[in-house]
PDB file of C-alpha atoms in Angstrom:
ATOM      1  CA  UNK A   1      -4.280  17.195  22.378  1.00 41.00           C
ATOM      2  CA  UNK A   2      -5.856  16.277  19.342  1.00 53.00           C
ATOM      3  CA  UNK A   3      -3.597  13.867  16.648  1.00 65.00           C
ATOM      4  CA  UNK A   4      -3.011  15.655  13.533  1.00 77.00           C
ATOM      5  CA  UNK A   5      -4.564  13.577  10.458  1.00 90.00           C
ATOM      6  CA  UNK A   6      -2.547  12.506   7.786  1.00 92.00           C
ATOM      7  CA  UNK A   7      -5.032  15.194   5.740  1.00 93.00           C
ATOM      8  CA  UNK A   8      -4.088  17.779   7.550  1.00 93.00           C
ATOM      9  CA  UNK A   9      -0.394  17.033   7.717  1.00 92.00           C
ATOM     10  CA  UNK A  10      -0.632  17.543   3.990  1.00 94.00           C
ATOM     11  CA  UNK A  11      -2.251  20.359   3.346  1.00 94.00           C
ATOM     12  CA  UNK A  12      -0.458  22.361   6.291  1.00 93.00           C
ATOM     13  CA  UNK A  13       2.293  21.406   4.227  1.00 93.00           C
ATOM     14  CA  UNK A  14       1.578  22.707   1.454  1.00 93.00           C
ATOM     15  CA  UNK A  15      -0.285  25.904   2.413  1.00 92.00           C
ATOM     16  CA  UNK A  16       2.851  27.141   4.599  1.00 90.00           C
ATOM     17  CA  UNK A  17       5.104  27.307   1.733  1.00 88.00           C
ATOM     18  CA  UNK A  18       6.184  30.659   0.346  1.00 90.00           C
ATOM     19  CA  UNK A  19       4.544  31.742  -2.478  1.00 92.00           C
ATOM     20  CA  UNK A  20       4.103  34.327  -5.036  1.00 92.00           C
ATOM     21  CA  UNK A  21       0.826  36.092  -6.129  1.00 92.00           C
ATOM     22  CA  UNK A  22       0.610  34.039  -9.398  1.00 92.00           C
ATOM     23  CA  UNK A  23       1.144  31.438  -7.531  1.00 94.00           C
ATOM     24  CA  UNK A  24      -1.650  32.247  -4.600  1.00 93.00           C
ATOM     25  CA  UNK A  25      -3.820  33.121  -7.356  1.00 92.00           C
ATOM     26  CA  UNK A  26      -3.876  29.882  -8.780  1.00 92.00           C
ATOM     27  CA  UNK A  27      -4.197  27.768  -4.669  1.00 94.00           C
ATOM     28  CA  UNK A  28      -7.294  30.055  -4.815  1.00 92.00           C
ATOM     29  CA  UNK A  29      -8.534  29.497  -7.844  1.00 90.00           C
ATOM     30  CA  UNK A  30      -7.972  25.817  -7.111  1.00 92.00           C
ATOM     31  CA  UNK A  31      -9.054  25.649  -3.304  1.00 93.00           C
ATOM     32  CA  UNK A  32     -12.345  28.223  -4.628  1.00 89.00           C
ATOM     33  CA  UNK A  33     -13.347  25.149  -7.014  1.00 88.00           C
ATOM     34  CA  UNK A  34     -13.108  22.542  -4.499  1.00 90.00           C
ATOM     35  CA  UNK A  35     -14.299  24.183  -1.899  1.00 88.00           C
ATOM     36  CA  UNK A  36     -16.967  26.943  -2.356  1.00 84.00           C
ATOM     37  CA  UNK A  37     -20.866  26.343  -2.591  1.00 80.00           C
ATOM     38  CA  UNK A  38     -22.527  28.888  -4.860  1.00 74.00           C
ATOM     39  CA  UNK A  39     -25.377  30.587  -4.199  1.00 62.00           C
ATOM     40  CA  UNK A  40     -28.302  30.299  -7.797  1.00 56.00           C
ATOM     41  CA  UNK A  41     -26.349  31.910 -10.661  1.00 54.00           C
ATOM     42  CA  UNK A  42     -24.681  34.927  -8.836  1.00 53.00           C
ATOM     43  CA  UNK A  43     -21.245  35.680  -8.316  1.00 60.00           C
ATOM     44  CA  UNK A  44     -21.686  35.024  -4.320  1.00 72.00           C
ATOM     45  CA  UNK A  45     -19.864  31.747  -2.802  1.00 83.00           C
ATOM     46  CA  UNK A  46     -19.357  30.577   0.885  1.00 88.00           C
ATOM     47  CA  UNK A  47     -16.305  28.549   1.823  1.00 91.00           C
ATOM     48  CA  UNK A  48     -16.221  26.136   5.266  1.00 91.00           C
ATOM     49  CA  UNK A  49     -12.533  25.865   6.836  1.00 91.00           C
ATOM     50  CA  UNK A  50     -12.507  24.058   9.835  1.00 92.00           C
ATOM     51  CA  UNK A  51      -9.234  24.100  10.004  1.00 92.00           C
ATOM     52  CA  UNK A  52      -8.161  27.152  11.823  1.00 92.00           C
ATOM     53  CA  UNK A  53      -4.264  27.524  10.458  1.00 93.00           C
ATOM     54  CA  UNK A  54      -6.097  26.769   6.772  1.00 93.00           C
ATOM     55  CA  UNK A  55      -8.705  29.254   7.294  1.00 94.00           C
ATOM     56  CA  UNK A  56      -5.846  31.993   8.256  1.00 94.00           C
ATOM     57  CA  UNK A  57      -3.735  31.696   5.546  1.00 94.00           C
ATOM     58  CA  UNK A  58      -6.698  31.620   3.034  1.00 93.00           C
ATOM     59  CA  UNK A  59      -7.844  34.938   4.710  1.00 93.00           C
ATOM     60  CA  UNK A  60      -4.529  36.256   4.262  1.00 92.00           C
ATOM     61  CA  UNK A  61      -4.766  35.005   0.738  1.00 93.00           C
ATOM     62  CA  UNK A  62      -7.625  37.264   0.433  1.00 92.00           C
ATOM     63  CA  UNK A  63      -6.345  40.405   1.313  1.00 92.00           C
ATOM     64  CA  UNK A  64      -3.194  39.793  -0.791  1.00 92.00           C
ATOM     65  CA  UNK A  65      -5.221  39.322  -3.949  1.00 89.00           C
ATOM     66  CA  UNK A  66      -7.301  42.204  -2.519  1.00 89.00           C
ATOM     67  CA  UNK A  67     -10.629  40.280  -2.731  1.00 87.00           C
ATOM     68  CA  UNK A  68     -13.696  41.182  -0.570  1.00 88.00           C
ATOM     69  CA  UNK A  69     -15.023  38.665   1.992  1.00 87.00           C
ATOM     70  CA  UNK A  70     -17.062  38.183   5.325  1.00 90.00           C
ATOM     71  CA  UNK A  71     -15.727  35.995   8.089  1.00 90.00           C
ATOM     72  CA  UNK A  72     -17.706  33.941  10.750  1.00 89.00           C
ATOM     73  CA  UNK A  73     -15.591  31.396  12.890  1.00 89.00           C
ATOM     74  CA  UNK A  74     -15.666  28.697  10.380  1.00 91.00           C
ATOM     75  CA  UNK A  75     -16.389  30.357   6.803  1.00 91.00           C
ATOM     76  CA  UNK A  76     -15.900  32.972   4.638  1.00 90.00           C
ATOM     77  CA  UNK A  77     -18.195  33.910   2.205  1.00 87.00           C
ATOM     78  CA  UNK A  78     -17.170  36.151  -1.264  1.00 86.00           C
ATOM     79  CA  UNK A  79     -19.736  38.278  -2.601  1.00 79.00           C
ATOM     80  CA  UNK A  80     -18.427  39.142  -6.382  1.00 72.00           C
ATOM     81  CA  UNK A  81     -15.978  36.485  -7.283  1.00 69.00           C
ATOM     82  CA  UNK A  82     -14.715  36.851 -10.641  1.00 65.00           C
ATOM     83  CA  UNK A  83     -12.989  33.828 -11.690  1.00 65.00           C
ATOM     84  CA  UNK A  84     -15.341  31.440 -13.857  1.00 62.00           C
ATOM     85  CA  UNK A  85     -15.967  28.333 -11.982  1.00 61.00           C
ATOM     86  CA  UNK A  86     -16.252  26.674 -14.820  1.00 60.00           C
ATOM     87  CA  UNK A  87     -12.737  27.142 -16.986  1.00 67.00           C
ATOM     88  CA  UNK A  88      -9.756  25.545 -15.775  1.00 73.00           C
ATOM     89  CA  UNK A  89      -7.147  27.922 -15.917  1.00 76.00           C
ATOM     90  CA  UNK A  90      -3.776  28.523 -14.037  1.00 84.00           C
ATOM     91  CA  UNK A  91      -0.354  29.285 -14.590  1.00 86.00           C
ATOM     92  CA  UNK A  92       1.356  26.773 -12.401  1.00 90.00           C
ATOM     93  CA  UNK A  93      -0.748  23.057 -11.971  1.00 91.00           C
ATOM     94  CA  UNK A  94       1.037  22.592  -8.829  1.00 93.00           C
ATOM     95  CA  UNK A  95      -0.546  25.054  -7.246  1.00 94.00           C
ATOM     96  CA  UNK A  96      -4.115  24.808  -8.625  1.00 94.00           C
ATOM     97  CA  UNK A  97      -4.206  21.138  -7.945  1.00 94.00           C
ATOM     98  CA  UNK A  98      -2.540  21.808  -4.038  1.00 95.00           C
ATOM     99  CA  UNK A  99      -5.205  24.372  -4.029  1.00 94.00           C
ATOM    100  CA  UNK A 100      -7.655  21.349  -4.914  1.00 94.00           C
ATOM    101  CA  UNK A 101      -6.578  19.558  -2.598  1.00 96.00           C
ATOM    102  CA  UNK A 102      -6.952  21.340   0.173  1.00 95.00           C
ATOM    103  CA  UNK A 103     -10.119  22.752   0.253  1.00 94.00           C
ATOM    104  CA  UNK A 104     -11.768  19.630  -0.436  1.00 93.00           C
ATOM    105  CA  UNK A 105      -9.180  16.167  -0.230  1.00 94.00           C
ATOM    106  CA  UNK A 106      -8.842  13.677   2.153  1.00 94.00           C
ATOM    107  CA  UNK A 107      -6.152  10.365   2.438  1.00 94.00           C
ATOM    108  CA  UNK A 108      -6.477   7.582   4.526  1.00 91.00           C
ATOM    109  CA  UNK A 109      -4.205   7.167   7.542  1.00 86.00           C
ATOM    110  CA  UNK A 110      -1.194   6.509   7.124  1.00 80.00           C
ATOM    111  CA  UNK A 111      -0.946   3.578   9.359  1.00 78.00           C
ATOM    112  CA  UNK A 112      -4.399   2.228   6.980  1.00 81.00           C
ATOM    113  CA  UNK A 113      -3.727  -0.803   4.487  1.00 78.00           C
ATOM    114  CA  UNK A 114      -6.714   0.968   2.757  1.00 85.00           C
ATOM    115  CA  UNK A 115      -5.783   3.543   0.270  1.00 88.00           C
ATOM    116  CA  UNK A 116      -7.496   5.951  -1.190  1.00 93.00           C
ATOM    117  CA  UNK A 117      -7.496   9.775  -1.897  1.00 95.00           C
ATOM    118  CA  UNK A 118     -10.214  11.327  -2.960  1.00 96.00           C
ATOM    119  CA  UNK A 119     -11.120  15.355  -3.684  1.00 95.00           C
ATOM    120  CA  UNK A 120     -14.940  16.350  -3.595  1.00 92.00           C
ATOM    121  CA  UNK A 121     -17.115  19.188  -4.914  1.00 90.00           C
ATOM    122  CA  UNK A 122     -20.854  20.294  -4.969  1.00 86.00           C
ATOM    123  CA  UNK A 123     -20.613  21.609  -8.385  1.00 85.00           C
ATOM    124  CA  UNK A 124     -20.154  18.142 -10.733  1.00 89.00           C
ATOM    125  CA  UNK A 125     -19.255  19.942 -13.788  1.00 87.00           C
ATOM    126  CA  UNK A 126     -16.245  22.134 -12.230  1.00 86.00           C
ATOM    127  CA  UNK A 127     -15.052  18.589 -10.481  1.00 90.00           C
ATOM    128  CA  UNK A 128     -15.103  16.960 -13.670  1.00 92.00           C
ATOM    129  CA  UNK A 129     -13.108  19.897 -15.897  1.00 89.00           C
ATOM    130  CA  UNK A 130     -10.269  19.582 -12.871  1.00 90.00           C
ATOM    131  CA  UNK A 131     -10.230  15.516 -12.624  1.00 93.00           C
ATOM    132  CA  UNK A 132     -10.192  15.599 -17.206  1.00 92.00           C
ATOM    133  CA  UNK A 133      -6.994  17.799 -16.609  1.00 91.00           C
ATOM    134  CA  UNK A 134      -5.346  15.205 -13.845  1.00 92.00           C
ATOM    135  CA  UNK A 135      -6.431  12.755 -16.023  1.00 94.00           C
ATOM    136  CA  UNK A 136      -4.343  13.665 -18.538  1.00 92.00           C
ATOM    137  CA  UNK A 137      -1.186  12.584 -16.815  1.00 89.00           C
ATOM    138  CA  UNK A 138      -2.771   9.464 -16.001  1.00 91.00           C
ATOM    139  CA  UNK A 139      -3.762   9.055 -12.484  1.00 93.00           C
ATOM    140  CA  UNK A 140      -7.029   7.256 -13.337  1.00 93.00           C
ATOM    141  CA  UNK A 141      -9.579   9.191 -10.782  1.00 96.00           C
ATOM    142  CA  UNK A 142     -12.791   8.254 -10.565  1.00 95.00           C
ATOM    143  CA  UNK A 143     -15.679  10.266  -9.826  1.00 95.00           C
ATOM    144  CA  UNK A 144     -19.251   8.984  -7.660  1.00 95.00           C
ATOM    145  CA  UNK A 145     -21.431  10.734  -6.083  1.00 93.00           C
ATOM    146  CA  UNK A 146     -21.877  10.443  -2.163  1.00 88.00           C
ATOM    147  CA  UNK A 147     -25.477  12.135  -0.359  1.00 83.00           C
ATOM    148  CA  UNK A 148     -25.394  15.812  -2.159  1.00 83.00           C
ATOM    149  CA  UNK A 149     -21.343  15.769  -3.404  1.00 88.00           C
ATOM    150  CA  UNK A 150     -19.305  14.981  -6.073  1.00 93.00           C
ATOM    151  CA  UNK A 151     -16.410  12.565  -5.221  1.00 95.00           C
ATOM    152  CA  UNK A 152     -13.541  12.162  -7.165  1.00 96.00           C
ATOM    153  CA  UNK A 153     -10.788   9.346  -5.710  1.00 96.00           C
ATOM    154  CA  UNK A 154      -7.739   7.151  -6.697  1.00 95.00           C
ATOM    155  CA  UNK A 155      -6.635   3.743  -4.776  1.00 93.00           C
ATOM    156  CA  UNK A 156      -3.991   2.675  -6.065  1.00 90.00           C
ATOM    157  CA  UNK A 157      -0.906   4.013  -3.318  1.00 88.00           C
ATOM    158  CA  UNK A 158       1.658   4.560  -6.368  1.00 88.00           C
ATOM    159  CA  UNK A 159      -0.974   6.964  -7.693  1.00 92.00           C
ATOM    160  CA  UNK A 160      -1.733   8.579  -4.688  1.00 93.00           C
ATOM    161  CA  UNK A 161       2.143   9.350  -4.148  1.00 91.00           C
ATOM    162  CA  UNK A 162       2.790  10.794  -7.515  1.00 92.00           C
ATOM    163  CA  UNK A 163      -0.333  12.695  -6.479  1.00 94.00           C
ATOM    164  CA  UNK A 164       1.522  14.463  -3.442  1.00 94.00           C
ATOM    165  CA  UNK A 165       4.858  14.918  -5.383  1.00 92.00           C
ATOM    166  CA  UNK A 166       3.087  17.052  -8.333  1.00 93.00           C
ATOM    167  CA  UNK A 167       1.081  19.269  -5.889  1.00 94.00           C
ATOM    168  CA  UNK A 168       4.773  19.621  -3.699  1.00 92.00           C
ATOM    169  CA  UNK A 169       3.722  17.846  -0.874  1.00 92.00           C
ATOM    170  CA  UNK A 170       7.332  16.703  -0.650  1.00 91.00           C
ATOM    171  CA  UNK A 171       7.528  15.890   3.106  1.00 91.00           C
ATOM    172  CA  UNK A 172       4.684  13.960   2.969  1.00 91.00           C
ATOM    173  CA  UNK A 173       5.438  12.084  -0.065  1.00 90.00           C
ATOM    174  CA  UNK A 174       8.600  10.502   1.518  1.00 90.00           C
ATOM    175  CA  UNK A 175       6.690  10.007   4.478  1.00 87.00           C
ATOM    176  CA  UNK A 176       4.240   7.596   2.116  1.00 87.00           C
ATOM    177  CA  UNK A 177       7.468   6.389   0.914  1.00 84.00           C
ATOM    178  CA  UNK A 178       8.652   5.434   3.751  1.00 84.00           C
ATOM    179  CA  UNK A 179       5.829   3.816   4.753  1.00 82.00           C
ATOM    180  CA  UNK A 180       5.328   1.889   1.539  1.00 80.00           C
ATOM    181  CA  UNK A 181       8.700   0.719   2.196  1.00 79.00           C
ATOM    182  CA  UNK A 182       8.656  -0.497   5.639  1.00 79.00           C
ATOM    183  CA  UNK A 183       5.183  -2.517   4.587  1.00 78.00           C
ATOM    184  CA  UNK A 184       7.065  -4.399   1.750  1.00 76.00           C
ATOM    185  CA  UNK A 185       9.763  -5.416   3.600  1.00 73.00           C
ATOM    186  CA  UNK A 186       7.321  -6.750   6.251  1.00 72.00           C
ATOM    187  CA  UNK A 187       5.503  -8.515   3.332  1.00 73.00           C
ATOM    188  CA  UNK A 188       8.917  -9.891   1.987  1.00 70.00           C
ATOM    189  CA  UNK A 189       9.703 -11.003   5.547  1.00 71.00           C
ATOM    190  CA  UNK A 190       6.585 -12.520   6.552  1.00 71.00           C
ATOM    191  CA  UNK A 191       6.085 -14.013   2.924  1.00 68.00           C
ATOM    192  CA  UNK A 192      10.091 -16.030   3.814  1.00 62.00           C
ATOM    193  CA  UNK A 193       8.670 -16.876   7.229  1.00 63.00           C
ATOM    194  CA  UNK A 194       5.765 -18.181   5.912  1.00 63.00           C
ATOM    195  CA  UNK A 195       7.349 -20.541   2.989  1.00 56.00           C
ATOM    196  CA  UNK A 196      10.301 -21.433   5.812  1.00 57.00           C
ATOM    197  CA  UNK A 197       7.237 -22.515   8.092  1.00 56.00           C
ATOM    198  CA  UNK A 198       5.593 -24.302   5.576  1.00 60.00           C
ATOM    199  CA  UNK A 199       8.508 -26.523   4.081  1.00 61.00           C
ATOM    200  CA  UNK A 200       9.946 -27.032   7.798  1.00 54.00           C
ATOM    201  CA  UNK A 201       5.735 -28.236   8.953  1.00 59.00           C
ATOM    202  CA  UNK A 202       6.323 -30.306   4.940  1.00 66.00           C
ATOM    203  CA  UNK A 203       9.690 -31.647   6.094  1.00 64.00           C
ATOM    204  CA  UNK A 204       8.561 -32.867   9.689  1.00 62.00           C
ATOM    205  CA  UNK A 205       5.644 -34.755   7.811  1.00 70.00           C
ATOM    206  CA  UNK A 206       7.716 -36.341   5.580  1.00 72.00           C
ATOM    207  CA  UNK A 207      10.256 -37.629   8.377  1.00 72.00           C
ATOM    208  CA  UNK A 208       7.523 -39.250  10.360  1.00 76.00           C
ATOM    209  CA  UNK A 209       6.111 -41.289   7.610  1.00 81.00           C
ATOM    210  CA  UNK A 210       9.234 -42.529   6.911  1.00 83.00           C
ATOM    211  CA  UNK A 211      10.221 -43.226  10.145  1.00 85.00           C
ATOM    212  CA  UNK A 212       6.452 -45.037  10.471  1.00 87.00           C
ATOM    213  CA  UNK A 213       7.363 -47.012   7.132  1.00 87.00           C
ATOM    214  CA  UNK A 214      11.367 -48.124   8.506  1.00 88.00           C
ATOM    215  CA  UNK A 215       9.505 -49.337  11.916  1.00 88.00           C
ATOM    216  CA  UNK A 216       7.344 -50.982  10.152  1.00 89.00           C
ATOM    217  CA  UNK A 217       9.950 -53.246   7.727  1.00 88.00           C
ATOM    218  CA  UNK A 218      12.405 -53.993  11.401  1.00 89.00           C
ATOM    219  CA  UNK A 219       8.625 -55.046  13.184  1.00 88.00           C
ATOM    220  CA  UNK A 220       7.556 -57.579  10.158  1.00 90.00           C
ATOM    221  CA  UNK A 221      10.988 -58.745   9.433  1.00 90.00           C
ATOM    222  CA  UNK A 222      11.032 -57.819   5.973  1.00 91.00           C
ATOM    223  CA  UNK A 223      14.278 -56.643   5.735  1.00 89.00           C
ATOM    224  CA  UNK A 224      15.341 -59.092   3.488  1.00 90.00           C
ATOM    225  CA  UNK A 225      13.935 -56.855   0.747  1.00 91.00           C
ATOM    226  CA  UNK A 226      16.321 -54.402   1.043  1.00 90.00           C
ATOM    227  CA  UNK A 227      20.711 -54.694   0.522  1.00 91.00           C
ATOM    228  CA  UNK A 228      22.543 -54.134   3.728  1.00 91.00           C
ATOM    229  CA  UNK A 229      23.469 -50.625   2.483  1.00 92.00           C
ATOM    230  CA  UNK A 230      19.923 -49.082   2.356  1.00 92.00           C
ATOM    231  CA  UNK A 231      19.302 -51.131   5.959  1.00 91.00           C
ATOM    232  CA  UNK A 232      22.475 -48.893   6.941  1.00 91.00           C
ATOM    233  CA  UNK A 233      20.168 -45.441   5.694  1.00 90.00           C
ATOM    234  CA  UNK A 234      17.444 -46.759   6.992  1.00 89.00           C
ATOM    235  CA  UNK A 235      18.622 -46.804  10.286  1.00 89.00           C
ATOM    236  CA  UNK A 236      20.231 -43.192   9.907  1.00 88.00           C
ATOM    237  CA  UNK A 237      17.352 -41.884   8.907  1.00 85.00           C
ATOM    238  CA  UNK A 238      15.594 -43.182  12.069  1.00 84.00           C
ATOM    239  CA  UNK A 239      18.412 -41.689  14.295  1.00 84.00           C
ATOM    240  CA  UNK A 240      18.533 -38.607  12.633  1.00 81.00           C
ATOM    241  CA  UNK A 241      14.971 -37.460  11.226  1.00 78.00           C
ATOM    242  CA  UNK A 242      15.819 -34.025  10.568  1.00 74.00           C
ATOM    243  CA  UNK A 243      18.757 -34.143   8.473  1.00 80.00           C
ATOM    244  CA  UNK A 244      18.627 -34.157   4.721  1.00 83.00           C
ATOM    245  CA  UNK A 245      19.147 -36.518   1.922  1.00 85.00           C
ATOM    246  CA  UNK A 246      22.388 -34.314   1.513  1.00 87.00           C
ATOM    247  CA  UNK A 247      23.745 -34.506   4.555  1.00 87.00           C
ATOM    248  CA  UNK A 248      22.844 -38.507   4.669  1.00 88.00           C
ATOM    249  CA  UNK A 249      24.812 -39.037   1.761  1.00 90.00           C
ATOM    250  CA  UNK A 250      27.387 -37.421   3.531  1.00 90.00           C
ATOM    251  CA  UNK A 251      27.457 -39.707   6.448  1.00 89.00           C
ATOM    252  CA  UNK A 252      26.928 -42.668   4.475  1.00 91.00           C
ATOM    253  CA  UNK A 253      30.021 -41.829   2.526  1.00 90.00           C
ATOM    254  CA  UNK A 254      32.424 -40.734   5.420  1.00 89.00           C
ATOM    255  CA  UNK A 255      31.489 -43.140   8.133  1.00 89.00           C
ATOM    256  CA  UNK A 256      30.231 -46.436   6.154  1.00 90.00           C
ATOM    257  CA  UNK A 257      32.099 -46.369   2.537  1.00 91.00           C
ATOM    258  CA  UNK A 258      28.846 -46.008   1.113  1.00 90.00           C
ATOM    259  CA  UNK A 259      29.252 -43.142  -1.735  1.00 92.00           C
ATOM    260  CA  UNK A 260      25.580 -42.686  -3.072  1.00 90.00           C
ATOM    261  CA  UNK A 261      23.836 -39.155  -4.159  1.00 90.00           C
ATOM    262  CA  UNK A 262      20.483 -37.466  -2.493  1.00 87.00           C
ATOM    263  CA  UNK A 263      19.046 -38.415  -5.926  1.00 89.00           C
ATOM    264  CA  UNK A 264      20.186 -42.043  -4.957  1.00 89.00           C
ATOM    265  CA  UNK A 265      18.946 -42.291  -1.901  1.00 90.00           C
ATOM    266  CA  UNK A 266      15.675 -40.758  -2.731  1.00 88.00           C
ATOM    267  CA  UNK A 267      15.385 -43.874  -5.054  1.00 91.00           C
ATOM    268  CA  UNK A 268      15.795 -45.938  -1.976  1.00 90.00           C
ATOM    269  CA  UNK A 269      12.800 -43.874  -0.348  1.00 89.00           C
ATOM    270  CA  UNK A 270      10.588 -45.050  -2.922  1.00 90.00           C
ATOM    271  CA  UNK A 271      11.762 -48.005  -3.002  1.00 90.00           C
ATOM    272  CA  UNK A 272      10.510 -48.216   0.760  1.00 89.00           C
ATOM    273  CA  UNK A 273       7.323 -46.824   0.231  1.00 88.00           C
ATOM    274  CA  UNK A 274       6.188 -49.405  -2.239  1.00 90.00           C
ATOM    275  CA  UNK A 275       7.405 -51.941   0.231  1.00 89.00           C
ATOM    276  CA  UNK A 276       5.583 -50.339   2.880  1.00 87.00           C
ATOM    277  CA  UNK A 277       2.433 -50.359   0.733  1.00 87.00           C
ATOM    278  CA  UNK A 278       2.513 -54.165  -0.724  1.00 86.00           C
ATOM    279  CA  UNK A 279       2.797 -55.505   3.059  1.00 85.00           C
ATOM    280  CA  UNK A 280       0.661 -53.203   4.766  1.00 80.00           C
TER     281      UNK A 280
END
């Protein structure tokens, strides 16, 4: 059994909903323009529907409107078609624009980290009087051409989900939601793992080189350059590498007297280091 594409999820969507003949009339009118390839300058156009529940309903369209059409198995073709190709007009934009979209739009997959949606047509100047209008409410499409089509598309995923909420692709559009989502919070998550990993690899580092430099002062009997209390951190810090400056100072203060702050003791870090460096 074939997987249902996240194209076809959406435009079964939207072509199963109840609607009235102003409202079919417009799909048409909409799907027609996307979809159709003319034939010279007369009023005869052929649609290709591979989609058989898509194909159905637009049949069904057909009779309801009372238009005449031929059917093979995968299109229809429409002798004298009256609506001008070329003048956007419609009473509802949802449905002209669902209409658009499916007779000629695609998405990416859902699962893709890749988006784009894009609607195509044979006839440039029909594609560009329908993109001018979405255009108007700002969702930025841009139109190339691709072998002997027009393409029309939009990448950015906040875009492409205002997209399916104005043409009532409701389902769908939470689904994107959803998705969009889920992928943040595994951005957030992995982008906290990621500075976690980075300041514990940071922190490690650190704790060897100053365990190197305290080895080195006890080895060459320098300690003499130090007071007895930073000997008595020094030694801590050897015994316990992973702990911080704050919980140091907290040792220090409740097990030898010595009350110092993690600014303090950081002091007596650097203090080490350009030891560490003179005698090395």
């Amino acid at each position: 059994m074939n997987k249902t594409s996240f194209s076809a999820f959406i435009k079964e969507e939207i072509i199963t909903y109840n609607m009235k003949k102003s409202e079919i009339e417009d799909f048409l009118n909409g799907f027609i323009l996307a979809n159709s390839i003319t034939k010279d300058e007369t009023e005869y156009l052929k649609l290709t529907i591979k989609n058989p529940l898509i194909f159905n309903y637009v049949v069904s369209f057909l009779k309801k409107l009372k238009i005449q059409y031929q059917k093979s198995k995968i299109t229809i073709t429409i002798d004298d078609y009256k609506q001008d190709l070329y003048k956007i007009s419609y009473s509802s934009p949802q449905h002209f624009f669902a209409g658009v979209f499916c007779g000629s739009g695609n998405i990416m997959d859902k699962n893709s980290t890749s988006y784009h949606l894009e609607i195509s047509s044979h006839n440039l100047e029909a594609l560009s009087l329908c993109i001018n209008k979405l255009n108007e409410y700002d969702f930025n499409f841009q139109i190339i051409q691709r072998k002997n089509k027009w393409i029309a598309y939009i990448k950015k995923l906040d875009k492409i989900a205002d997209f399916l909420a104005a043409i009532g692709a409701k389902k769908s559009y939470f689904e994107l939601q959803d998705i969009k989502i889920n992928r943040d919070l595994d951005n957030s998550i992995n982008r906290i793992n990621n500075i976690d990993f980075s300041n514990l690899t940071k922190s490690v580092k650190s704790s060897l080189n100053y365990s190197k430099m305290i080895n080195f002062v006890l080895e060459n009997n320098i300690e003499h350059l130090f007071s007895a209390e930073q000997l008595i951190f020094f030694d801590l810090k050897l015994n316990y590498p992973e702990s911080s400056l704050q919980d140091l100072s907290l040792i220090l203060s409740e097990n030898h007297n010595i009350f110092i702050s993690k600014s303090g003791l950081n002091h007596w870090l650097i203090k080490l280091k350009q030891v560490y460096k003179m005698y090395k």
